[in-house]
Amino acid sequence: MRILHLLNHTNRLNGHVHAAVDLACEQKRQGHDVCIASGGGDFDRLLAANQVATRHLDHERKPLTVLRSLLAFRGHVKEWKPDVIHAHMMTSAVLAYPICKLSGLPLITTVHNEFEKSAILMGLGTRVIAVSESVRRSMQKRGVSADKLRVVLNGTIGAARFANRSTMPADLAKPSIVFVGGLHPRKGLPDLLAAFNTIHGDHPAARLYVIGGGPMENDYRALAAESGGGEAITFVGAIDDPYPYMLAADIFVLPSLADPAPLVISEAREARCAIIGTHVDGIPQLLEFGEAGLLVPPGAPDVLAATLEDLLAEPDTLETWKQRSQMRLETLTIERVARETSNVYRSAMAQPELSLTASQTG
């Protein structure tokens, strides 16, 4: 199969880029011909090393740029001759839609950021991939036909991005609690800071490591400094690979207020952390609905504090939840993601009206 992916860039900044790059590399490994058209970025070298072709396509949202990009993309389609086109963000879907209509090609869209109002435009796809069951339900409520929607749960285990990563745990104080995520309100870090402040008096040896950067970093640093446990909180900043921190962590916490299907849960489970996540969006599904990790309500730092207290006070309970994070890890592999995505492609390619259009234009 010849597959052409569209995304805005290939920089390390966003989870949807990581997911698309992982998928493209795995599809190539599984024997497909794969190309990514984007604005380019950090992962272009990795893509080349994995024999994934790249083409430049500007995604800037200006009228003249969009027109030029439409013409450029039409040229890429004629040159690459894909069997299917896969768009990963709203601008990509808008650029791809008219070209797919003209060429008779199926358009697959993936809803990575369902919380954005513009996500409804992903309904332009012949098939619309939701990255969790929660996202599927939300998109259907917003008017996307159930016939179009397919769920392919995110997973990262075995991804090409991690081929040469370090498996040496970071040197962390014990017991250690780790957060990995963007420092913006959606990730709920203030709730974790408040919870840590609550339990730190009873567990003065505990340390919290905050990994990530973002627009709220200075505010969150100030909030941590004002708390009673501020000296026990380390802001590591944004780093290329937080996996050594997860390998060393006793507890991984993701206190998100909204999160369609965070890739970091897959990594934390692979690293054998005891995991606490909020009961929002795709997090429960990634944690086997509470079997592979503890679920707490979003925006409830008191409940989060009590859950942390239970784990820190009982070493046997902590070890049990580390072991439980390992159940059914095969559901979180990139191999499974690529295989299920190929099934979505085939269902779209078999759609009768597309076959008719292709024969008329071919």
Short mmCIF file of N, CA, C and O in Angstrom, two decimals, residues 165-248:
data_model
loop_
_atom_site.label_atom_id
_atom_site.label_comp_id
_atom_site.label_asym_id
_atom_site.label_seq_id
_atom_site.Cartn_x
_atom_site.Cartn_y
_atom_site.Cartn_z
N ARG A 165 17.01 4.63 22.70
CA ARG A 165 16.89 5.37 23.95
C ARG A 165 17.59 4.65 25.09
O ARG A 165 17.77 3.43 25.09
N SER A 166 17.94 5.41 26.09
CA SER A 166 18.62 4.85 27.26
C SER A 166 17.64 4.03 28.10
O SER A 166 16.50 4.42 28.31
N THR A 167 18.14 2.90 28.58
CA THR A 167 17.34 2.08 29.50
C THR A 167 17.94 2.14 30.90
O THR A 167 17.61 1.30 31.75
N MET A 168 18.80 3.13 31.12
CA MET A 168 19.39 3.33 32.44
C MET A 168 18.50 4.29 33.24
O MET A 168 18.29 5.43 32.83
N PRO A 169 17.95 3.84 34.37
CA PRO A 169 17.09 4.74 35.16
C PRO A 169 17.83 5.98 35.62
O PRO A 169 19.04 5.94 35.91
N ALA A 170 17.13 7.10 35.68
CA ALA A 170 17.71 8.33 36.22
C ALA A 170 17.98 8.15 37.71
O ALA A 170 17.41 7.28 38.38
N ASP A 171 18.86 8.97 38.23
CA ASP A 171 19.22 8.93 39.65
C ASP A 171 18.25 9.82 40.42
O ASP A 171 18.46 11.03 40.54
N LEU A 172 17.19 9.23 40.92
CA LEU A 172 16.16 9.98 41.63
C LEU A 172 16.14 9.59 43.10
O LEU A 172 16.38 8.44 43.46
N ALA A 173 15.81 10.57 43.94
CA ALA A 173 15.59 10.28 45.36
C ALA A 173 14.34 9.42 45.50
O ALA A 173 13.45 9.43 44.65
N LYS A 174 14.28 8.66 46.58
CA LYS A 174 13.15 7.76 46.81
C LYS A 174 12.41 8.12 48.09
O LYS A 174 13.03 8.54 49.07
N PRO A 175 11.09 7.97 48.08
CA PRO A 175 10.22 7.58 46.97
C PRO A 175 10.04 8.74 46.00
O PRO A 175 10.00 9.90 46.39
N SER A 176 9.91 8.41 44.72
CA SER A 176 9.84 9.43 43.68
C SER A 176 8.50 9.40 42.96
O SER A 176 7.96 8.34 42.65
N ILE A 177 7.98 10.59 42.72
CA ILE A 177 6.74 10.78 41.97
C ILE A 177 7.09 11.60 40.73
O ILE A 177 7.77 12.62 40.84
N VAL A 178 6.65 11.16 39.57
CA VAL A 178 7.01 11.81 38.32
C VAL A 178 5.77 12.23 37.55
O VAL A 178 4.79 11.48 37.46
N PHE A 179 5.82 13.44 37.03
CA PHE A 179 4.81 13.96 36.10
C PHE A 179 5.52 14.29 34.80
O PHE A 179 6.59 14.91 34.79
N VAL A 180 4.94 13.89 33.66
CA VAL A 180 5.46 14.25 32.35
C VAL A 180 4.32 14.84 31.53
O VAL A 180 3.28 14.19 31.34
N GLY A 181 4.50 16.06 31.05
CA GLY A 181 3.44 16.67 30.24
C GLY A 181 3.72 18.13 29.97
O GLY A 181 4.63 18.74 30.56
N GLY A 182 2.94 18.70 29.08
CA GLY A 182 3.03 20.12 28.80
C GLY A 182 2.56 20.94 29.98
O GLY A 182 1.58 20.56 30.66
N LEU A 183 3.21 22.04 30.25
CA LEU A 183 2.85 22.87 31.40
C LEU A 183 1.83 23.93 30.96
O LEU A 183 2.14 25.10 30.76
N HIS A 184 0.60 23.44 30.79
CA HIS A 184 -0.53 24.30 30.49
C HIS A 184 -1.74 23.77 31.26
O HIS A 184 -1.72 22.63 31.77
N PRO A 185 -2.79 24.55 31.42
CA PRO A 185 -3.88 24.19 32.34
C PRO A 185 -4.51 22.83 32.10
O PRO A 185 -4.94 22.17 33.06
N ARG A 186 -4.60 22.39 30.85
CA ARG A 186 -5.29 21.13 30.55
C ARG A 186 -4.68 19.93 31.27
O ARG A 186 -5.37 18.96 31.55
N LYS A 187 -3.41 20.00 31.59
CA LYS A 187 -2.72 18.85 32.20
C LYS A 187 -2.90 18.77 33.72
O LYS A 187 -2.51 17.79 34.33
N GLY A 188 -3.47 19.81 34.34
CA GLY A 188 -3.87 19.71 35.74
C GLY A 188 -2.75 19.68 36.76
O GLY A 188 -2.95 19.22 37.89
N LEU A 189 -1.56 20.18 36.41
CA LEU A 189 -0.44 20.11 37.35
C LEU A 189 -0.72 20.80 38.68
O LEU A 189 -0.27 20.29 39.73
N PRO A 190 -1.44 21.92 38.77
CA PRO A 190 -1.71 22.51 40.09
C PRO A 190 -2.38 21.54 41.06
O PRO A 190 -2.13 21.61 42.27
N ASP A 191 -3.20 20.64 40.56
CA ASP A 191 -3.83 19.65 41.45
C ASP A 191 -2.79 18.71 42.04
O ASP A 191 -2.88 18.34 43.21
N LEU A 192 -1.80 18.32 41.23
CA LEU A 192 -0.74 17.46 41.74
C LEU A 192 0.13 18.21 42.75
O LEU A 192 0.53 17.65 43.77
N LEU A 193 0.44 19.48 42.47
CA LEU A 193 1.24 20.27 43.41
C LEU A 193 0.52 20.39 44.75
O LEU A 193 1.14 20.26 45.82
N ALA A 194 -0.80 20.62 44.70
CA ALA A 194 -1.58 20.72 45.94
C ALA A 194 -1.61 19.39 46.68
O ALA A 194 -1.47 19.34 47.91
N ALA A 195 -1.78 18.29 45.95
CA ALA A 195 -1.82 16.97 46.57
C ALA A 195 -0.48 16.63 47.21
O ALA A 195 -0.42 16.08 48.32
N PHE A 196 0.60 16.95 46.49
CA PHE A 196 1.93 16.65 47.03
C PHE A 196 2.18 17.46 48.31
O PHE A 196 2.76 16.93 49.27
N ASN A 197 1.74 18.70 48.33
CA ASN A 197 1.90 19.52 49.53
C ASN A 197 1.16 18.89 50.71
O ASN A 197 1.64 18.92 51.85
N THR A 198 0.00 18.29 50.44
CA THR A 198 -0.80 17.66 51.50
C THR A 198 -0.08 16.47 52.11
O THR A 198 -0.09 16.29 53.34
N ILE A 199 0.56 15.64 51.27
CA ILE A 199 1.14 14.40 51.79
C ILE A 199 2.60 14.55 52.23
O ILE A 199 3.14 13.66 52.89
N HIS A 200 3.23 15.66 51.85
CA HIS A 200 4.67 15.77 52.08
C HIS A 200 5.03 15.79 53.56
O HIS A 200 6.09 15.28 53.96
N GLY A 201 4.17 16.34 54.40
CA GLY A 201 4.46 16.36 55.83
C GLY A 201 4.60 14.97 56.42
O GLY A 201 5.45 14.73 57.28
N ASP A 202 3.77 14.04 55.96
CA ASP A 202 3.84 12.65 56.44
C ASP A 202 4.90 11.84 55.74
O ASP A 202 5.29 10.77 56.22
N HIS A 203 5.35 12.33 54.57
CA HIS A 203 6.37 11.60 53.79
C HIS A 203 7.45 12.58 53.34
O HIS A 203 7.57 12.90 52.16
N PRO A 204 8.23 13.07 54.29
CA PRO A 204 9.21 14.13 53.97
C PRO A 204 10.30 13.69 53.00
O PRO A 204 10.95 14.54 52.38
N ALA A 205 10.53 12.38 52.86
CA ALA A 205 11.54 11.90 51.92
C ALA A 205 11.05 11.89 50.48
O ALA A 205 11.85 11.79 49.54
N ALA A 206 9.74 11.98 50.30
CA ALA A 206 9.17 11.91 48.95
C ALA A 206 9.61 13.10 48.12
O ALA A 206 9.76 14.22 48.62
N ARG A 207 9.81 12.85 46.83
CA ARG A 207 10.23 13.90 45.89
C ARG A 207 9.33 13.85 44.66
O ARG A 207 8.97 12.79 44.17
N LEU A 208 9.01 15.05 44.15
CA LEU A 208 8.19 15.19 42.95
C LEU A 208 9.05 15.78 41.84
O LEU A 208 9.69 16.83 42.02
N TYR A 209 9.07 15.12 40.69
CA TYR A 209 9.82 15.58 39.52
C TYR A 209 8.84 15.95 38.42
O TYR A 209 8.04 15.11 37.98
N VAL A 210 8.90 17.20 37.98
CA VAL A 210 8.01 17.72 36.95
C VAL A 210 8.81 17.85 35.65
O VAL A 210 9.75 18.64 35.58
N ILE A 211 8.41 17.08 34.65
CA ILE A 211 9.15 17.05 33.38
C ILE A 211 8.26 17.62 32.28
O ILE A 211 7.15 17.14 32.06
N GLY A 212 8.76 18.65 31.63
CA GLY A 212 8.00 19.28 30.55
C GLY A 212 8.14 20.79 30.61
O GLY A 212 8.58 21.36 31.61
N GLY A 213 7.76 21.43 29.52
CA GLY A 213 7.77 22.88 29.46
C GLY A 213 6.46 23.38 28.90
O GLY A 213 5.63 22.59 28.45
N GLY A 214 6.27 24.68 28.95
CA GLY A 214 5.02 25.23 28.44
C GLY A 214 4.77 26.63 28.95
O GLY A 214 5.55 27.17 29.76
N PRO A 215 3.66 27.22 28.54
CA PRO A 215 3.39 28.62 28.85
C PRO A 215 3.18 28.92 30.33
O PRO A 215 3.33 30.07 30.75
N MET A 216 2.82 27.91 31.11
CA MET A 216 2.54 28.15 32.53
C MET A 216 3.73 27.79 33.44
O MET A 216 3.59 27.77 34.65
N GLU A 217 4.88 27.54 32.86
CA GLU A 217 6.01 27.04 33.66
C GLU A 217 6.36 28.00 34.80
O GLU A 217 6.52 27.56 35.95
N ASN A 218 6.50 29.28 34.53
CA ASN A 218 6.87 30.22 35.59
C ASN A 218 5.81 30.29 36.68
O ASN A 218 6.12 30.35 37.87
N ASP A 219 4.54 30.26 36.28
CA ASP A 219 3.45 30.28 37.26
C ASP A 219 3.49 29.04 38.13
O ASP A 219 3.29 29.11 39.36
N TYR A 220 3.75 27.89 37.52
CA TYR A 220 3.77 26.64 38.29
C TYR A 220 4.99 26.56 39.20
O TYR A 220 4.92 26.02 40.32
N ARG A 221 6.10 27.10 38.74
CA ARG A 221 7.28 27.15 39.61
C ARG A 221 7.01 28.01 40.84
O ARG A 221 7.38 27.66 41.97
N ALA A 222 6.34 29.14 40.63
CA ALA A 222 6.00 30.03 41.74
C ALA A 222 5.03 29.34 42.69
O ALA A 222 5.16 29.44 43.92
N LEU A 223 4.05 28.64 42.13
CA LEU A 223 3.08 27.91 42.94
C LEU A 223 3.76 26.86 43.79
O LEU A 223 3.46 26.70 44.99
N ALA A 224 4.72 26.13 43.21
CA ALA A 224 5.46 25.11 43.95
C ALA A 224 6.30 25.74 45.05
O ALA A 224 6.38 25.22 46.18
N ALA A 225 6.93 26.87 44.75
CA ALA A 225 7.79 27.54 45.73
C ALA A 225 7.00 28.03 46.94
O ALA A 225 7.51 28.06 48.06
N GLU A 226 5.74 28.41 46.69
CA GLU A 226 4.89 28.91 47.77
C GLU A 226 4.34 27.80 48.65
O GLU A 226 3.86 28.06 49.76
N SER A 227 4.37 26.57 48.15
CA SER A 227 3.80 25.45 48.90
C SER A 227 4.76 24.99 49.98
O SER A 227 5.96 25.24 49.93
N GLY A 228 4.21 24.25 50.92
CA GLY A 228 5.04 23.75 52.01
C GLY A 228 6.08 22.74 51.57
O GLY A 228 7.11 22.57 52.22
N GLY A 229 5.83 22.07 50.44
CA GLY A 229 6.77 21.04 49.97
C GLY A 229 7.62 21.51 48.82
O GLY A 229 8.20 20.67 48.10
N GLY A 230 7.75 22.81 48.63
CA GLY A 230 8.44 23.35 47.47
C GLY A 230 9.87 22.87 47.31
O GLY A 230 10.34 22.65 46.19
N GLU A 231 10.59 22.67 48.43
CA GLU A 231 11.99 22.25 48.34
C GLU A 231 12.12 20.81 47.83
O GLU A 231 13.20 20.37 47.42
N ALA A 232 11.03 20.06 47.87
CA ALA A 232 11.05 18.66 47.43
C ALA A 232 10.54 18.49 46.00
O ALA A 232 10.35 17.37 45.55
N ILE A 233 10.28 19.61 45.31
CA ILE A 233 9.77 19.57 43.94
C ILE A 233 10.85 20.05 42.98
O ILE A 233 11.39 21.14 43.15
N THR A 234 11.17 19.24 41.99
CA THR A 234 12.17 19.59 40.99
C THR A 234 11.53 19.76 39.64
O THR A 234 10.85 18.84 39.14
N PHE A 235 11.71 20.92 39.03
CA PHE A 235 11.26 21.16 37.66
C PHE A 235 12.43 20.82 36.73
O PHE A 235 13.41 21.56 36.66
N VAL A 236 12.30 19.72 36.04
CA VAL A 236 13.38 19.23 35.18
C VAL A 236 13.43 20.01 33.87
O VAL A 236 14.48 20.20 33.27
N GLY A 237 12.27 20.49 33.41
CA GLY A 237 12.18 21.17 32.12
C GLY A 237 11.83 20.20 31.01
O GLY A 237 11.59 19.01 31.24
N ALA A 238 11.80 20.71 29.80
CA ALA A 238 11.50 19.89 28.64
C ALA A 238 12.76 19.13 28.21
O ALA A 238 13.81 19.74 28.01
N ILE A 239 12.66 17.81 28.09
CA ILE A 239 13.80 17.00 27.67
C ILE A 239 13.34 16.07 26.55
O ILE A 239 12.15 15.76 26.42
N ASP A 240 14.28 15.63 25.73
CA ASP A 240 13.93 14.81 24.57
C ASP A 240 13.32 13.47 24.97
O ASP A 240 12.39 12.98 24.32
N ASP A 241 13.86 12.86 26.02
CA ASP A 241 13.37 11.53 26.40
C ASP A 241 13.24 11.42 27.91
O ASP A 241 14.24 11.27 28.63
N PRO A 242 12.00 11.49 28.42
CA PRO A 242 11.79 11.38 29.87
C PRO A 242 11.77 9.94 30.37
O PRO A 242 11.58 9.70 31.56
N TYR A 243 11.98 8.96 29.48
CA TYR A 243 11.83 7.55 29.87
C TYR A 243 12.73 7.16 31.04
O TYR A 243 12.27 6.45 31.95
N PRO A 244 14.01 7.59 31.11
CA PRO A 244 14.82 7.22 32.29
C PRO A 244 14.21 7.69 33.61
O PRO A 244 14.37 7.01 34.64
N TYR A 245 13.50 8.82 33.58
CA TYR A 245 12.82 9.27 34.81
C TYR A 245 11.67 8.34 35.16
O TYR A 245 11.44 8.04 36.33
N MET A 246 10.95 7.88 34.14
CA MET A 246 9.85 6.96 34.40
C MET A 246 10.37 5.61 34.89
O MET A 246 9.77 4.97 35.75
N LEU A 247 11.51 5.17 34.34
CA LEU A 247 12.11 3.91 34.80
C LEU A 247 12.49 3.98 36.28
O LEU A 247 12.43 2.98 36.99
N ALA A 248 12.89 5.18 36.73
CA ALA A 248 13.30 5.34 38.13
C ALA A 248 12.14 5.67 39.06
O ALA A 248 12.29 5.58 40.28
#
